[in-house]
Short mmCIF file of N, CA, C and O in Angstrom, two decimals:
data_model
loop_
_atom_site.label_atom_id
_atom_site.label_comp_id
_atom_site.label_asym_id
_atom_site.label_seq_id
_atom_site.Cartn_x
_atom_site.Cartn_y
_atom_site.Cartn_z
N UNK A 150 37.84 78.55 -50.11
CA UNK A 150 38.31 78.77 -48.76
C UNK A 150 37.24 77.74 -47.89
O UNK A 150 36.06 77.71 -48.14
N UNK A 151 37.96 77.18 -47.05
CA UNK A 151 37.12 76.28 -46.22
C UNK A 151 36.49 76.95 -45.02
O UNK A 151 37.10 78.01 -44.44
N UNK A 152 35.41 76.48 -44.59
CA UNK A 152 34.63 77.25 -43.45
C UNK A 152 35.70 77.02 -42.30
O UNK A 152 36.18 76.13 -42.00
N UNK A 153 35.75 78.18 -41.48
CA UNK A 153 36.44 78.12 -40.08
C UNK A 153 35.63 77.77 -39.02
O UNK A 153 34.54 78.34 -38.68
N UNK A 154 36.16 76.90 -38.14
CA UNK A 154 35.44 76.60 -36.93
C UNK A 154 36.16 76.83 -35.73
O UNK A 154 35.53 76.99 -34.70
N UNK A 155 37.55 76.86 -35.66
CA UNK A 155 38.43 77.02 -34.58
C UNK A 155 38.24 78.64 -34.21
O UNK A 155 38.54 79.54 -35.13
N UNK A 156 37.88 78.96 -33.03
CA UNK A 156 37.78 80.42 -32.64
C UNK A 156 39.07 81.23 -33.19
O UNK A 156 38.96 82.19 -33.58
N UNK A 157 40.21 80.69 -32.90
CA UNK A 157 41.44 81.42 -32.99
C UNK A 157 41.76 81.56 -34.56
O UNK A 157 42.04 82.63 -35.04
N UNK A 158 41.17 80.61 -35.55
CA UNK A 158 41.30 80.88 -36.94
C UNK A 158 40.40 81.97 -37.27
O UNK A 158 40.58 82.72 -38.21
N UNK A 159 39.15 81.92 -36.78
CA UNK A 159 38.17 83.07 -37.26
C UNK A 159 38.83 84.46 -36.75
O UNK A 159 38.66 85.22 -37.51
N UNK A 160 39.32 84.45 -35.53
CA UNK A 160 39.85 85.68 -35.03
C UNK A 160 41.01 86.16 -35.88
O UNK A 160 41.14 87.41 -36.34
N UNK A 161 41.91 85.21 -36.25
CA UNK A 161 43.23 85.55 -37.18
C UNK A 161 42.55 86.15 -38.27
O UNK A 161 43.20 87.02 -38.98
N UNK A 162 41.57 85.38 -39.00
CA UNK A 162 41.13 85.89 -40.34
C UNK A 162 40.61 87.36 -40.27
O UNK A 162 40.77 88.25 -41.06
N UNK A 163 39.79 87.57 -39.23
CA UNK A 163 39.15 88.88 -39.14
C UNK A 163 40.09 90.03 -38.80
O UNK A 163 40.02 91.22 -39.38
N UNK A 164 41.12 89.74 -37.99
CA UNK A 164 42.14 90.70 -37.63
C UNK A 164 43.23 90.91 -38.72
O UNK A 164 44.06 91.89 -38.49
N UNK A 165 43.41 90.00 -39.62
CA UNK A 165 44.55 90.08 -40.54
C UNK A 165 44.64 91.32 -41.28
O UNK A 165 45.85 91.76 -41.44
N UNK A 166 43.65 92.08 -41.70
CA UNK A 166 43.71 93.24 -42.36
C UNK A 166 44.38 94.26 -41.66
O UNK A 166 45.00 95.25 -42.30
N UNK A 167 44.28 94.28 -40.31
CA UNK A 167 45.00 95.28 -39.48
C UNK A 167 46.46 95.08 -39.51
O UNK A 167 47.06 95.99 -39.10
N UNK A 168 47.06 94.03 -39.81
CA UNK A 168 48.49 93.84 -39.78
C UNK A 168 49.13 93.97 -38.43
O UNK A 168 50.28 94.53 -38.30
N UNK A 169 48.42 93.40 -37.41
CA UNK A 169 48.80 93.61 -35.95
C UNK A 169 49.97 92.39 -35.87
O UNK A 169 49.94 91.55 -36.39
N UNK A 170 51.03 92.73 -34.98
CA UNK A 170 52.27 91.94 -34.83
C UNK A 170 52.07 91.11 -33.61
O UNK A 170 52.88 90.26 -33.22
N UNK A 171 51.02 91.30 -32.66
CA UNK A 171 50.73 90.37 -31.43
C UNK A 171 51.56 90.89 -30.26
O UNK A 171 51.56 90.04 -29.32
N UNK A 172 52.13 91.94 -30.45
CA UNK A 172 52.93 92.33 -29.35
C UNK A 172 52.35 93.19 -28.29
O UNK A 172 52.64 93.43 -27.17
N UNK A 173 51.19 93.72 -28.88
CA UNK A 173 50.49 94.84 -27.96
C UNK A 173 49.53 94.22 -26.83
O UNK A 173 48.95 93.20 -27.28
N UNK A 174 49.43 94.83 -25.72
CA UNK A 174 48.64 94.36 -24.67
C UNK A 174 47.09 94.47 -25.17
O UNK A 174 46.30 93.59 -24.88
N UNK A 175 46.76 95.52 -25.80
CA UNK A 175 45.35 95.71 -26.47
C UNK A 175 45.00 94.70 -27.33
O UNK A 175 43.93 94.02 -27.38
N UNK A 176 45.88 94.22 -28.17
CA UNK A 176 45.69 93.08 -29.17
C UNK A 176 45.38 91.83 -28.40
O UNK A 176 44.44 91.20 -28.78
N UNK A 177 46.35 91.63 -27.56
CA UNK A 177 46.10 90.17 -26.59
C UNK A 177 44.82 90.24 -26.08
O UNK A 177 44.05 89.34 -25.97
N UNK A 178 44.45 91.52 -25.51
CA UNK A 178 43.08 91.44 -24.77
C UNK A 178 41.94 91.47 -25.69
O UNK A 178 40.91 90.79 -25.36
N UNK A 179 42.05 92.02 -26.91
CA UNK A 179 41.15 91.87 -27.87
C UNK A 179 40.94 90.47 -28.27
O UNK A 179 39.72 89.97 -28.34
N UNK A 180 42.03 89.84 -28.49
CA UNK A 180 41.84 88.31 -28.84
C UNK A 180 41.30 87.45 -27.78
O UNK A 180 40.37 86.51 -28.07
N UNK A 181 41.67 87.68 -26.62
CA UNK A 181 41.17 86.98 -25.49
C UNK A 181 39.58 87.15 -25.39
O UNK A 181 38.89 86.27 -25.33
N UNK A 182 39.21 88.50 -25.39
CA UNK A 182 37.67 88.66 -25.45
C UNK A 182 37.02 88.03 -26.69
O UNK A 182 35.94 87.38 -26.36
N UNK A 183 37.49 88.14 -27.87
CA UNK A 183 36.71 87.58 -28.87
C UNK A 183 36.74 86.10 -28.90
O UNK A 183 35.69 85.39 -29.29
N UNK A 184 37.88 85.55 -28.35
CA UNK A 184 37.94 84.07 -28.03
C UNK A 184 36.77 83.57 -27.37
O UNK A 184 36.08 82.70 -27.41
N UNK A 185 36.61 84.29 -26.02
CA UNK A 185 35.55 83.99 -25.15
C UNK A 185 34.11 84.14 -25.86
O UNK A 185 33.40 83.16 -25.58
N UNK A 186 34.10 85.08 -26.63
CA UNK A 186 32.64 85.35 -27.14
C UNK A 186 32.42 84.13 -28.04
O UNK A 186 31.28 83.52 -28.09
N UNK A 187 33.40 83.77 -28.85
CA UNK A 187 33.07 82.77 -29.86
C UNK A 187 32.86 81.46 -29.03
O UNK A 187 31.97 80.65 -29.44
N UNK A 188 33.79 81.15 -28.11
CA UNK A 188 33.53 79.88 -27.47
C UNK A 188 32.22 79.72 -26.76
O UNK A 188 31.62 78.86 -26.69
N UNK A 189 31.78 80.86 -26.07
CA UNK A 189 30.45 80.89 -25.45
C UNK A 189 29.41 80.77 -26.35
O UNK A 189 28.47 79.99 -26.13
N UNK A 190 29.48 81.31 -27.43
CA UNK A 190 28.40 81.19 -28.54
C UNK A 190 28.16 79.62 -28.97
O UNK A 190 27.26 79.05 -29.18
N UNK A 191 29.52 79.05 -29.28
CA UNK A 191 29.66 77.71 -29.76
C UNK A 191 28.87 76.78 -28.54
O UNK A 191 28.28 75.84 -28.98
N UNK A 192 29.21 77.10 -27.34
CA UNK A 192 28.53 76.32 -26.22
C UNK A 192 27.15 76.41 -26.26
O UNK A 192 26.43 75.43 -25.91
N UNK A 193 26.63 77.72 -26.42
CA UNK A 193 25.22 77.83 -26.30
C UNK A 193 24.49 77.19 -27.45
O UNK A 193 23.54 76.71 -27.27
N UNK A 194 25.12 76.99 -28.58
CA UNK A 194 24.45 76.28 -29.79
C UNK A 194 24.71 74.95 -29.71
O UNK A 194 24.10 74.11 -30.58
N UNK A 195 25.54 74.36 -28.89
CA UNK A 195 25.79 73.00 -28.55
C UNK A 195 26.50 72.20 -29.60
O UNK A 195 26.45 71.18 -29.92
N UNK A 196 27.11 73.07 -30.51
CA UNK A 196 27.83 72.51 -31.68
C UNK A 196 28.78 73.64 -32.15
O UNK A 196 28.53 74.82 -32.01
N UNK A 197 29.96 73.31 -32.72
CA UNK A 197 30.85 74.12 -33.43
C UNK A 197 30.19 74.95 -34.56
O UNK A 197 29.47 74.64 -35.13
N UNK A 198 30.43 76.15 -34.41
CA UNK A 198 29.87 77.17 -35.42
C UNK A 198 31.00 77.45 -36.40
O UNK A 198 32.18 77.79 -36.10
N UNK A 199 30.71 77.26 -37.80
CA UNK A 199 31.72 77.55 -38.82
C UNK A 199 31.37 78.71 -39.56
O UNK A 199 30.22 79.07 -39.61
N UNK A 200 32.24 79.48 -39.95
CA UNK A 200 32.21 80.65 -40.74
C UNK A 200 32.88 80.60 -41.99
O UNK A 200 33.94 80.31 -42.11
N UNK A 201 32.01 80.66 -43.08
CA UNK A 201 32.64 80.70 -44.36
C UNK A 201 32.54 82.11 -45.02
O UNK A 201 31.50 82.64 -45.51
N UNK A 202 33.71 82.69 -44.82
CA UNK A 202 33.96 84.04 -45.28
C UNK A 202 33.72 84.24 -46.72
O UNK A 202 33.41 85.25 -47.20
N UNK A 203 33.96 83.26 -47.52
CA UNK A 203 33.94 83.32 -48.82
C UNK A 203 32.58 83.56 -49.45
O UNK A 203 32.29 83.99 -50.55
N UNK A 204 31.60 83.09 -48.56
CA UNK A 204 30.21 83.44 -49.12
C UNK A 204 29.43 84.30 -48.51
O UNK A 204 28.30 84.72 -48.68
N UNK A 205 30.15 85.07 -47.69
CA UNK A 205 29.51 86.48 -47.11
C UNK A 205 29.56 87.51 -47.92
O UNK A 205 30.48 87.96 -48.57
N UNK A 206 28.44 88.27 -48.01
CA UNK A 206 28.21 89.34 -48.91
C UNK A 206 29.16 90.60 -48.34
O UNK A 206 29.51 90.61 -47.07
N UNK A 207 29.66 91.47 -49.32
CA UNK A 207 30.58 92.58 -48.78
C UNK A 207 29.66 93.47 -48.28
O UNK A 207 28.41 93.73 -48.56
N UNK A 208 30.08 94.28 -47.10
CA UNK A 208 29.43 95.34 -46.60
C UNK A 208 30.22 96.57 -46.66
O UNK A 208 31.35 96.68 -46.47
N UNK A 209 29.53 97.56 -47.29
CA UNK A 209 30.16 98.80 -47.36
C UNK A 209 29.62 99.81 -46.26
O UNK A 209 28.44 99.91 -46.03
N UNK A 210 30.61 100.44 -45.60
CA UNK A 210 30.39 101.45 -44.52
C UNK A 210 30.46 102.69 -45.20
O UNK A 210 31.36 103.10 -45.72
N UNK A 211 29.36 103.67 -45.05
CA UNK A 211 29.47 105.00 -45.41
C UNK A 211 29.90 105.64 -44.28
O UNK A 211 29.17 106.21 -43.43
N UNK A 212 31.21 105.96 -44.19
CA UNK A 212 31.69 106.67 -43.02
C UNK A 212 31.28 108.26 -43.01
O UNK A 212 31.23 108.54 -42.03
N UNK A 213 31.06 108.70 -44.13
CA UNK A 213 30.53 110.10 -44.26
C UNK A 213 29.06 110.16 -43.54
O UNK A 213 28.89 111.16 -42.77
N UNK A 214 28.37 109.21 -43.54
CA UNK A 214 27.05 109.18 -42.94
C UNK A 214 27.25 109.11 -41.55
O UNK A 214 26.19 109.55 -40.70
N UNK A 215 28.24 108.70 -40.92
CA UNK A 215 28.45 108.71 -39.54
C UNK A 215 29.43 109.81 -38.96
O UNK A 215 30.03 109.65 -37.85
N UNK A 216 29.91 110.65 -39.99
CA UNK A 216 30.59 111.62 -39.33
C UNK A 216 32.20 111.45 -39.37
O UNK A 216 32.93 112.04 -38.62
N UNK A 217 32.60 110.43 -40.05
CA UNK A 217 33.99 110.04 -40.00
C UNK A 217 34.75 110.63 -41.34
O UNK A 217 35.48 109.81 -41.93
N UNK A 218 34.44 111.81 -41.71
CA UNK A 218 35.02 112.11 -42.98
C UNK A 218 36.52 112.49 -42.82
O UNK A 218 36.91 113.05 -41.95
#
């Protein structure tokens, strides 16, 4: 997998497991906010930030420890 640098590509990859269809107002607002955050971060670093999801370690969330049983 190639590292992702475009904000929309990063967002699409992250939201893909949710299977959203893009028709909901909440999804559009979420995408708008995430894009703003990524672009702001890239501006502050003065260079495009790339994300290589293939090299990221998996994170396991223990839902029982948070009371989501």
